[in-house]
Short mmCIF file of C-alpha atoms in Angstrom, two decimals:
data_model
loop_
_atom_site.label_atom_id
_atom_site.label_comp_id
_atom_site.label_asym_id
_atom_site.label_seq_id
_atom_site.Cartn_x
_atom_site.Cartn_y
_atom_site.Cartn_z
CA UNK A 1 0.00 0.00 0.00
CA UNK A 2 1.48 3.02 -0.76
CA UNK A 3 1.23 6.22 0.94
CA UNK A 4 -1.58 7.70 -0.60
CA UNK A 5 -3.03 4.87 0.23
CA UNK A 6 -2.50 4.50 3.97
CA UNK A 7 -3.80 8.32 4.24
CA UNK A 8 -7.02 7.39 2.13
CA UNK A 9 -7.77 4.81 4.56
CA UNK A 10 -7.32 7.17 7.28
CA UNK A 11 -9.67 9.33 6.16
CA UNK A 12 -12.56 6.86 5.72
CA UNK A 13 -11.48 5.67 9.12
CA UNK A 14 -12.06 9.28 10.21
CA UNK A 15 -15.46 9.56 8.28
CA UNK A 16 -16.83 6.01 9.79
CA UNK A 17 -15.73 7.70 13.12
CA UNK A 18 -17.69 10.49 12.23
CA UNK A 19 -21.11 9.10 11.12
CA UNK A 20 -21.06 6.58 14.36
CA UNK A 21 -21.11 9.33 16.79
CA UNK A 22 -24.00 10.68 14.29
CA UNK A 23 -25.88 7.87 14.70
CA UNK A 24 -25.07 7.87 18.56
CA UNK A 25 -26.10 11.06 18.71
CA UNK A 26 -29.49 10.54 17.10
CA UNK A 27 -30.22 7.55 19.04
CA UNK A 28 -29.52 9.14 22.17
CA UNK A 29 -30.78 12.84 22.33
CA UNK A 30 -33.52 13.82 23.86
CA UNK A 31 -35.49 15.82 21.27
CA UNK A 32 -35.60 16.78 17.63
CA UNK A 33 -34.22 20.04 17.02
CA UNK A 34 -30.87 18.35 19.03
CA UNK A 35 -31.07 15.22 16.57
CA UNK A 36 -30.92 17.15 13.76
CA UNK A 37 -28.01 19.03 14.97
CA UNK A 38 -26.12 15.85 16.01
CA UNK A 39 -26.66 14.16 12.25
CA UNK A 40 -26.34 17.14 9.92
CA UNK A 41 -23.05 18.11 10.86
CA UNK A 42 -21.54 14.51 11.31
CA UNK A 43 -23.15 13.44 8.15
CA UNK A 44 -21.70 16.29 5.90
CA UNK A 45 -18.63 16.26 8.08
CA UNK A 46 -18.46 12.60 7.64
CA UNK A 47 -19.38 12.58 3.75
CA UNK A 48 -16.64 15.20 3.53
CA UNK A 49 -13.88 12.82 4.63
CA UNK A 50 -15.08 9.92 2.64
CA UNK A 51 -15.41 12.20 -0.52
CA UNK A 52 -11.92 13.09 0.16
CA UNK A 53 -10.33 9.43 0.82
CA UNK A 54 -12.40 8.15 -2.48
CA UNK A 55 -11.15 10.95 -4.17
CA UNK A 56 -7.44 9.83 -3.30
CA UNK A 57 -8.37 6.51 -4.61
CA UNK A 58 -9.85 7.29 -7.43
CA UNK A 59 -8.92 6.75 -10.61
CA UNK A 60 -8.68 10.05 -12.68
CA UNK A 61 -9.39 13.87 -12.10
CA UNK A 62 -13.23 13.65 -13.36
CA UNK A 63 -14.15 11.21 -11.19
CA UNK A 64 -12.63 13.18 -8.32
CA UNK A 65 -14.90 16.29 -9.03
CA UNK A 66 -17.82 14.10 -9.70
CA UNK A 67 -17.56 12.99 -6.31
CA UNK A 68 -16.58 16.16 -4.83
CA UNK A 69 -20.28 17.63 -6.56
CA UNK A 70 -21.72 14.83 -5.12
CA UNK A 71 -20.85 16.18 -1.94
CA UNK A 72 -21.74 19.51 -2.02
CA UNK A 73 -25.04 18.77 -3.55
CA UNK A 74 -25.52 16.64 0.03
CA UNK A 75 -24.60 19.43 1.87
CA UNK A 76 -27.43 21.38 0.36
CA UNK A 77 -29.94 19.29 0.27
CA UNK A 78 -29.17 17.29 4.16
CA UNK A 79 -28.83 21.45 5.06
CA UNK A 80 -32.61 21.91 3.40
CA UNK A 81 -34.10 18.90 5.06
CA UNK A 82 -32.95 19.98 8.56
CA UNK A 83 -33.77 23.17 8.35
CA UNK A 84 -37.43 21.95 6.49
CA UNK A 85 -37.82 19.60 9.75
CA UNK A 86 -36.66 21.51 12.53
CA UNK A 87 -39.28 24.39 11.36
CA UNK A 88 -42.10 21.68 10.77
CA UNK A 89 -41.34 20.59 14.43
CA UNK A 90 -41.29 24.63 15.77
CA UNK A 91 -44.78 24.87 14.13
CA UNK A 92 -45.88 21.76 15.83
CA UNK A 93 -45.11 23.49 19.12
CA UNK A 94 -42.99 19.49 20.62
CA UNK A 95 -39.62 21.15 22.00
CA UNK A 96 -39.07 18.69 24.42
CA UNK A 97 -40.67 15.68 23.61
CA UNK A 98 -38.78 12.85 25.43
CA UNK A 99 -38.89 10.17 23.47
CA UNK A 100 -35.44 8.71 22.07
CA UNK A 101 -37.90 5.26 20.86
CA UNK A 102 -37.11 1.85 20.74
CA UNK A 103 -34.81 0.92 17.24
CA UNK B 1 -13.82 -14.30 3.27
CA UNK B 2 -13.11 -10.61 3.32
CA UNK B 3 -14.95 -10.69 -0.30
CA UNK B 4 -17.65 -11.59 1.32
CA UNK B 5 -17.92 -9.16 4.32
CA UNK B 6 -20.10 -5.96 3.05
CA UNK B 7 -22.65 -8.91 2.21
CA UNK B 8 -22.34 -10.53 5.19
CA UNK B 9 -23.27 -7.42 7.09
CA UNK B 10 -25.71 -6.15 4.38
CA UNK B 11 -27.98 -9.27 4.23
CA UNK B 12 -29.33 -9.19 7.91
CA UNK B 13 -29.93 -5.36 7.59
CA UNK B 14 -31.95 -5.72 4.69
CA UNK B 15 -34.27 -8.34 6.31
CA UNK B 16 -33.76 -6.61 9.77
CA UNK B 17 -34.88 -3.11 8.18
CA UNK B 18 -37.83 -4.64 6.06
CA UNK B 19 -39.28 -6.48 9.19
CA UNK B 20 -39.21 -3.16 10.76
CA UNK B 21 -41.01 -1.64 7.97
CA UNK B 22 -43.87 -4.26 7.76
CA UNK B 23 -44.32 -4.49 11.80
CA UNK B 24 -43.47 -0.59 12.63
CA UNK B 25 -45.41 0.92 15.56
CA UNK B 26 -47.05 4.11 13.12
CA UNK B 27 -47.17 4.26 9.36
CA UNK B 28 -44.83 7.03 9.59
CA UNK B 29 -42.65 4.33 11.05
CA UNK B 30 -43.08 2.07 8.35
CA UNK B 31 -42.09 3.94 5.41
CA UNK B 32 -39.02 5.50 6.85
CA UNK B 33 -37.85 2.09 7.13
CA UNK B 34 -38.86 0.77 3.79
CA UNK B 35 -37.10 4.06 2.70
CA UNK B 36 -34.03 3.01 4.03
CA UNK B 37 -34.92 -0.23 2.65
CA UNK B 38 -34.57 0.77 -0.89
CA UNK B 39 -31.44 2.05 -0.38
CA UNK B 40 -29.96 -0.96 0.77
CA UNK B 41 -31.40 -2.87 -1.66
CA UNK B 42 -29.71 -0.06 -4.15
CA UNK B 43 -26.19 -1.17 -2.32
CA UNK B 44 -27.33 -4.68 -2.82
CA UNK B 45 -27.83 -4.37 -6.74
CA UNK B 46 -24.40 -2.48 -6.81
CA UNK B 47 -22.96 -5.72 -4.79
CA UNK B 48 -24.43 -7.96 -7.44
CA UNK B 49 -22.65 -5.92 -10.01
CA UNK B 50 -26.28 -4.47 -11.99
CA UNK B 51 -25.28 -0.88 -11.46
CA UNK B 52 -28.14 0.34 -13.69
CA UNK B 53 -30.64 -1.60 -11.82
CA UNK B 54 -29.25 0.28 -8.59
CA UNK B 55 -29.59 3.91 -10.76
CA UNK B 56 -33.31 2.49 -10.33
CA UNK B 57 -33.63 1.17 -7.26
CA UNK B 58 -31.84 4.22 -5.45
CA UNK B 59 -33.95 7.22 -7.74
CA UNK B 60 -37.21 5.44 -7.51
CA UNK B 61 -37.51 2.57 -4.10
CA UNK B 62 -35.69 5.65 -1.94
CA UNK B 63 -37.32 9.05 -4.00
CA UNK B 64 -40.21 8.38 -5.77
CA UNK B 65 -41.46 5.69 -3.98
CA UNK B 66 -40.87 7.39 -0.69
CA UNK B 67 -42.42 10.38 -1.57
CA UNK B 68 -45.96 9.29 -2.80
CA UNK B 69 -45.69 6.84 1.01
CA UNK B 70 -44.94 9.70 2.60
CA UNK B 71 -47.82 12.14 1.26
CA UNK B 72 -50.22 9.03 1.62
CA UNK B 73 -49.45 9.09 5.20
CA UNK B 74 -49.40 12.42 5.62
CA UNK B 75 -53.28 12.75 3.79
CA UNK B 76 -54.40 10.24 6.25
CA UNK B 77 -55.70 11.50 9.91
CA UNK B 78 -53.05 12.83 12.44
CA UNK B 79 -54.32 10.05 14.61
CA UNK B 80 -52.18 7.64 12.35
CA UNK B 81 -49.14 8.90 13.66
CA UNK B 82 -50.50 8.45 17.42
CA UNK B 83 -52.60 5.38 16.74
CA UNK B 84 -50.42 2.91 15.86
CA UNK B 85 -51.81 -0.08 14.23
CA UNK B 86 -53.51 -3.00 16.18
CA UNK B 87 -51.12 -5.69 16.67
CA UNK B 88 -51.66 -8.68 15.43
CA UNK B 89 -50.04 -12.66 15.67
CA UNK B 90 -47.88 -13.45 12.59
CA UNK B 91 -49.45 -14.10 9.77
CA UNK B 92 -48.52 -18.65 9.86
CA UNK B 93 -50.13 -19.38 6.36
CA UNK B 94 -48.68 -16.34 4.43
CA UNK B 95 -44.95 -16.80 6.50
CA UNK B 96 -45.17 -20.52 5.41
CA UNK B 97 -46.46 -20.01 2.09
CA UNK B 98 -43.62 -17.28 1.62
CA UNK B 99 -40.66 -19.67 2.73
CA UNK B 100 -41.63 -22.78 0.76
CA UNK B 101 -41.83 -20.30 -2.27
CA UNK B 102 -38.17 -18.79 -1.30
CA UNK B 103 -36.85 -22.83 -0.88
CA UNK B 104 -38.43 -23.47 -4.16
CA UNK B 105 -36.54 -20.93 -6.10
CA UNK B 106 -33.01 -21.39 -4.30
CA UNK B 107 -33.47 -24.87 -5.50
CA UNK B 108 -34.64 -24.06 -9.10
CA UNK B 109 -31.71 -21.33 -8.86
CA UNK B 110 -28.89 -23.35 -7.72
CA UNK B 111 -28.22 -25.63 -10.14
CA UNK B 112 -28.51 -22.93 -12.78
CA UNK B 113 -25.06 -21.64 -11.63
CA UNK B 114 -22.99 -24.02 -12.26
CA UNK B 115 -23.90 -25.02 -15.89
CA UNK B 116 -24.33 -21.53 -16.98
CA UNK B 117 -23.13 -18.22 -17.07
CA UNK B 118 -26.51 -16.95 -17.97
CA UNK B 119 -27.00 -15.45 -21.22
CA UNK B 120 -24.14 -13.02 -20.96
CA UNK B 121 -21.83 -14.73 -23.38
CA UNK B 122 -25.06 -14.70 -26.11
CA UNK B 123 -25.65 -10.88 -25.69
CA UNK B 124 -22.11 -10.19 -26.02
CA UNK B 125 -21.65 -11.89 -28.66
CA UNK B 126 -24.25 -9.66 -30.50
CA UNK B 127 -23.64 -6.77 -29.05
CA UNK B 128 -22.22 -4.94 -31.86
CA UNK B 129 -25.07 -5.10 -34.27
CA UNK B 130 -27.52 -4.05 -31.63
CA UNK B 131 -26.29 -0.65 -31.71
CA UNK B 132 -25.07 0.24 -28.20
CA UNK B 133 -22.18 -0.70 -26.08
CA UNK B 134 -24.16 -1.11 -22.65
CA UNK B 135 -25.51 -4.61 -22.37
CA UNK B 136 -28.12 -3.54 -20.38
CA UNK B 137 -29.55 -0.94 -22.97
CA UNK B 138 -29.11 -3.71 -25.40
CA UNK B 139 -31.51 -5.62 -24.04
CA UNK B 140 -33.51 -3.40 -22.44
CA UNK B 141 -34.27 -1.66 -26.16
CA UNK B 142 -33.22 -3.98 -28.75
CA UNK B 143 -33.33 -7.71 -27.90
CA UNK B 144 -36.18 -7.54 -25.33
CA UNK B 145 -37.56 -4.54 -26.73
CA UNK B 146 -41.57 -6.10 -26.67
CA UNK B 147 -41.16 -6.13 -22.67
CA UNK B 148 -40.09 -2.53 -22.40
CA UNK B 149 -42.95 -1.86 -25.02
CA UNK B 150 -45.41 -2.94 -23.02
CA UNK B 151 -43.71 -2.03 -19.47
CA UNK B 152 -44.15 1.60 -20.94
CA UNK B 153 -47.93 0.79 -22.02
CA UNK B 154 -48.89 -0.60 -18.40
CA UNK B 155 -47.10 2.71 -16.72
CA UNK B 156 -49.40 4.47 -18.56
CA UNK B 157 -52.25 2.32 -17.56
CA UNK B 158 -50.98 3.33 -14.12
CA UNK B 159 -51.10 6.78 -14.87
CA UNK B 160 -54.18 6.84 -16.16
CA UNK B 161 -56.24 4.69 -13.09
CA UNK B 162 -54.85 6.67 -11.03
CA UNK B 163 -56.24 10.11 -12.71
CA UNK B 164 -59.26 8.33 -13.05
CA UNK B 165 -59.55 7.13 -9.19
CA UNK B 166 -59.21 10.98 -8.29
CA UNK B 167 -61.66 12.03 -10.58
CA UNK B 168 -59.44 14.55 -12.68
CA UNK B 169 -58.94 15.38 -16.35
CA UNK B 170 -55.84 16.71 -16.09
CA UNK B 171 -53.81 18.13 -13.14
CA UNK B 172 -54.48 21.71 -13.38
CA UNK B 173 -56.25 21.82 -9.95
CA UNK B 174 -53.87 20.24 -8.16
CA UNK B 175 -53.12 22.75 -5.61
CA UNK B 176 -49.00 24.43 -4.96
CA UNK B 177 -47.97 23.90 -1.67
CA UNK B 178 -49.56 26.60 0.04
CA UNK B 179 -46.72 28.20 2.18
CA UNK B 180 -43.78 27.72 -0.49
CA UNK B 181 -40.85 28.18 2.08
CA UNK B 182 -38.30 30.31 0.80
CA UNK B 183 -35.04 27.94 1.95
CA UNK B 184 -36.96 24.99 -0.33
CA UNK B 185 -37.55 27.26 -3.50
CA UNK B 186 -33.97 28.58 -3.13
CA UNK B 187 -32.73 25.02 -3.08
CA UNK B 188 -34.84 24.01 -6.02
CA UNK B 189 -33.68 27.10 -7.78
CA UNK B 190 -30.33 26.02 -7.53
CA UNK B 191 -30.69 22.30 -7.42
CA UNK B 192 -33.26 21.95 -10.56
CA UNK B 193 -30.72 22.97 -13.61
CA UNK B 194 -28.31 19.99 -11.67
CA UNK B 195 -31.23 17.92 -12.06
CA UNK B 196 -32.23 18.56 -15.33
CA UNK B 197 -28.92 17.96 -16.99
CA UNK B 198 -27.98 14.95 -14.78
CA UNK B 199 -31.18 13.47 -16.52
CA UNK B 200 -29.40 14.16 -20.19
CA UNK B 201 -26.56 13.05 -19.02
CA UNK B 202 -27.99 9.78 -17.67
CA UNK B 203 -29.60 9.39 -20.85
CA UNK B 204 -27.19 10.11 -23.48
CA UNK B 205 -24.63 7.61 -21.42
CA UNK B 206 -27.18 4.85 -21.07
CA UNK B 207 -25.75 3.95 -25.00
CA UNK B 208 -22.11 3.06 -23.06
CA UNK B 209 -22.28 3.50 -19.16
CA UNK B 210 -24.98 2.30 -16.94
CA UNK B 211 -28.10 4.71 -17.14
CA UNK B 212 -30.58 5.27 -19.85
CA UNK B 213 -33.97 6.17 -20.08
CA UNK B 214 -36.06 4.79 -17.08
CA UNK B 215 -32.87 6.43 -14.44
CA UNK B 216 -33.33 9.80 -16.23
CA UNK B 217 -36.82 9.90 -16.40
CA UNK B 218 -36.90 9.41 -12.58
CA UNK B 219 -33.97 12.14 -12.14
CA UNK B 220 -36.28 14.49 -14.14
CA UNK B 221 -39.45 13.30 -12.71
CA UNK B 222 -38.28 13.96 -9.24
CA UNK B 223 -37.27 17.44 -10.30
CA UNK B 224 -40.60 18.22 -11.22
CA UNK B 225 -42.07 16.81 -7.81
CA UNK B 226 -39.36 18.59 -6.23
CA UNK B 227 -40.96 21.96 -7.51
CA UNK B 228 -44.12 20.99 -7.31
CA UNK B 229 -43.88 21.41 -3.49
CA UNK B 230 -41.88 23.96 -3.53
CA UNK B 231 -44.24 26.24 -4.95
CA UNK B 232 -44.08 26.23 -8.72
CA UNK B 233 -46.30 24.84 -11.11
CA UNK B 234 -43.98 22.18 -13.20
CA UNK B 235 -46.79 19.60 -13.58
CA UNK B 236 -49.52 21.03 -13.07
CA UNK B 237 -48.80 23.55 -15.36
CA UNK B 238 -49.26 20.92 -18.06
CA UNK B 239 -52.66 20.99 -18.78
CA UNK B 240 -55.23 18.87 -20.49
CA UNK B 241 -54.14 17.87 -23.77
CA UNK B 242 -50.59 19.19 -23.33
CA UNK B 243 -51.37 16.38 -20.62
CA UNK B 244 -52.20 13.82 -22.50
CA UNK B 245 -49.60 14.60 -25.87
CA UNK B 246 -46.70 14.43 -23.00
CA UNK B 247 -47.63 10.77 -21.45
CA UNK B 248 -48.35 9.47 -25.76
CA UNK B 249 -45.13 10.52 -26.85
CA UNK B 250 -42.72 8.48 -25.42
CA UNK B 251 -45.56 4.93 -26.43
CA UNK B 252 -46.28 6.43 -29.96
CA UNK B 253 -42.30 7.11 -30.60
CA UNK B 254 -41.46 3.43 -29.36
CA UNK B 255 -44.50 2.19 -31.73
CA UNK B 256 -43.23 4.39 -34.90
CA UNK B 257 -39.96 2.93 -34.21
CA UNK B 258 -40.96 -0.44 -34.03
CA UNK B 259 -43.88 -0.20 -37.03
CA UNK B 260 -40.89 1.12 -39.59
CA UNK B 261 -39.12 -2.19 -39.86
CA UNK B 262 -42.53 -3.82 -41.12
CA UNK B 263 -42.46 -1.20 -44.40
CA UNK B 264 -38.32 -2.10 -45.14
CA UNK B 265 -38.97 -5.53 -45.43
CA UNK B 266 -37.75 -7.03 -41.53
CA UNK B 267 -39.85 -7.56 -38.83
CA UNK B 268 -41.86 -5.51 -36.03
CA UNK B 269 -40.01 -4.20 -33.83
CA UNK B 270 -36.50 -5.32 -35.20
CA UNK B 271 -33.74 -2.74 -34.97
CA UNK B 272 -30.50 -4.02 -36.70
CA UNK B 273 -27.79 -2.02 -38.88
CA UNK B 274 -26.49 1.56 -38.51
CA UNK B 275 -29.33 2.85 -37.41
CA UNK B 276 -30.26 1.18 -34.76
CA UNK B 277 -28.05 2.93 -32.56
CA UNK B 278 -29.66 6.46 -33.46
CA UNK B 279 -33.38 4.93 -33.20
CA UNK B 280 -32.89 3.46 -29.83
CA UNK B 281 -31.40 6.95 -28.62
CA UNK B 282 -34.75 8.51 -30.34
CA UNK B 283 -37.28 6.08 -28.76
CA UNK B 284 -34.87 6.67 -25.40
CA UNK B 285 -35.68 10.29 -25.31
CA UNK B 286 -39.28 9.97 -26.38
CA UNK B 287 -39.59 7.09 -23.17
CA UNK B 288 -37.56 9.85 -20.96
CA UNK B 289 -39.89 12.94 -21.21
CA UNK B 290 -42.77 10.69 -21.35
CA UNK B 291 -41.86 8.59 -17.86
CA UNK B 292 -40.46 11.66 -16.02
CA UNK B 293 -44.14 13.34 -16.96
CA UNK B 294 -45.86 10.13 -15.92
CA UNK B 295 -44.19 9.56 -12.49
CA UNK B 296 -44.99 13.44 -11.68
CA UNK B 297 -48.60 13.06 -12.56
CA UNK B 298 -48.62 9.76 -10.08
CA UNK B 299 -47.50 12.18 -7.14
CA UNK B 300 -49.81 15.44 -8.41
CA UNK B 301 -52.68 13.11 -9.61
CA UNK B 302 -52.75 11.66 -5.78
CA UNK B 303 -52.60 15.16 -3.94
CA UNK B 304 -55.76 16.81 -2.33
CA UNK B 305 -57.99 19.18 -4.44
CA UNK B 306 -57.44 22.81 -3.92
CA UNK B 307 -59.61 24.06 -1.17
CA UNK B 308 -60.24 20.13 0.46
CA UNK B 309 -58.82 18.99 4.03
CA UNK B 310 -55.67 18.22 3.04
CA UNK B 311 -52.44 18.74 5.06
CA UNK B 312 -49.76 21.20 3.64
CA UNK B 313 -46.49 19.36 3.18
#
């Protein structure tokens, strides 16, 4: 493995790091608006780093920027939804509800 | 072993997160889990090395499909979402009926894997006259073309029920969302153009690289559902026989095409020589427009009438 390698591997180590304390994070927090807080950022944050280590891997430069679009257009759209959610759950007046639900 | 891993780990997931989404607690439940259902089966497809089928899977099982679920539930009653469904024993006769019929085709299947390697070697072998370089758009449009023919006739069928069910001619009542949130329309401002020439792209590639008509009719399609609730017209904006010309085109293209051969002397629907290349990409584009229209009139055709009890999503 060379080099480039071992640091692409890193960085999907760092992005699998990243979306488990996501998922943590939405399993465990108390109400919505935190949820969504917790698994936007980790997911783009996370998505970021594996971009970035696939990029490393792959093959030529158009694939690279194909990916790195892929990303941003996640960003907007994951940045949308939250935003689109977090307001739907303002106007249904449940800040605290309490329930973290079975799996 | 280490081959085998992702499957290992994918497998129980996939029956783990479709168990959740028949026996959720709400129907919101449900079909957030047969949402994420679609998109492992999308992984799956990609694992059994059909990437086109997992264009599919992934635009339509997670997008489309997930959509018109999700505005179903949302038209029923709030209560849904505290009710809960009654619950009841499993189902013995169905489960039992369901396994012998899973045993019966890993036996029929089994066999079949050793002796053959399917019909790969046949379709590469006459790949070249076909026209296109993508196996999968060979078949798809040349050597099975009759099933796509009348896959594209029974979508319509579809279409149609449906506008018939809710009474409509057309889709010009179908209300905008009502508050068009100004984050959403500046997303679909900027997102829409992306969409609209990912879906030529997916359909001018489909000739060499997995894509092709059905994956960028459901790109499109989704755009136009995408501002539909943000505010703008897109479908319903297509009125009446505008309607109607829109969901023919992409059938009466595929029939021209297919009709032709009968006046040079071949046979219906055969598509050989030089051209065949150029009159699959045709009938492609027709199907395109025509399926991304369709699949937008199945979400608009099943939204409330302007002015009814309908929740704003």
């Amino acid at each position: 493995m060379t080099a480039a390698d071992w640091i692409a591997l890193l960085l999907m180590a760092a992005a699998a790091v990243f979306f488990l304390a996501g998922t943590v994070g939405l399993l465990r927090f108390p109400d919505v608006h935190s949820r969504l807080h917790a698994i936007t950022k980790t997911d783009n944050l996370g998505l970021g780093f594996l971009v970035a280590g696939l990029a490393l891997q792959a093959g030529s430069a158009a694939v690279a920027v194909k990916l790195l679009v892929i990303w941003l257009l996640m960003l907007l759209g994951s940045a949308t939804a939250a935003y689109l959610i977090a307001n739907h759950a303002q106007r249904e007046n449940r800040p605290g509800e309490g329930d973290s639900g079975d799996a | 072993m280490p081959d085998l891993l992702p499957d290992l780990l994918l497998a129980p997931a996939v029956v783990w997160v479709a168990w959740h989404a028949l026996t959720g607690r709400d129907l919101f439940r449900s079909v957030v889990f047969f949402i994420a259902f679609g998109l492992l089966l999308s992984i799956v497809w990609v694992r059994l090395a059909a990437p086109d089928v997992a264009l599919a899977e992934a635009a339509i099982g997670t997008g489309l499909t997930g959509a018109l679920l999700l505005d179903a539930v949302g038209q029923t009653e709030r209560g849904a979402r505290e009710r809960g469904r009654e619950r009841r024993g499993v189902a013995w006769p169905t489960a039992l009926a369901v396994l012998l019929l899973a045993a019966g085709l890993v036996m029929a299947y089994a066999p079949l894997r050793e002796t053959s390697g399917g019909l790969a070697r046949e379709v590469a072998a006459h790949l070249e006259p076909s026209g296109v370089s993508n196996p999968v758009t060979a078949v798809l449009l040349n050597f099975r073309a009759y099933d796509t023919l009348l896959e594209v006739a029974v979508l319509l069928l579809g279409v149609l029920g449906l506008l018939v069910l809710h009474g409509r001619r057309d889709l010009s009542r179908v209300p905008a969302a009502e508050r068009a949130d100004p984050v959403l329309s500046w997303l679909v401002r900027l997102v829409l153009p992306v969409m609209l020439v990912a879906g030529a792209h997916l359909l001018l590639v489909g000739s060499h690289a997995p894509g092709g008509a059905f994956q960028s009719a459901v790109v499109m399609g989704g755009g136009a559902i995408l501002l539909l609730l943000a505010g703008g017209r897109s479908i319903t904006a297509v009125r009446g026989r505008l309607l109607a010309a829109a969901l023919l085109l992409g059938l009466s293209a595929f029939l021209v095409a297919a009709a032709v051969p009968l006046f040079t002397g071949e046979r219906f629907l055969q598509l050989r020589g030089e051209t065949a290349g150029r009159v699959i990409l045709a009938v492609e584009a027709a199907l395109a427009i025509s399926l991304a229209v369709a699949l937008a009139a199945l979400f608009a055709g099943a939204r409330p009438r302007a002015g009814s009890a309908g929740e704003d999503r």
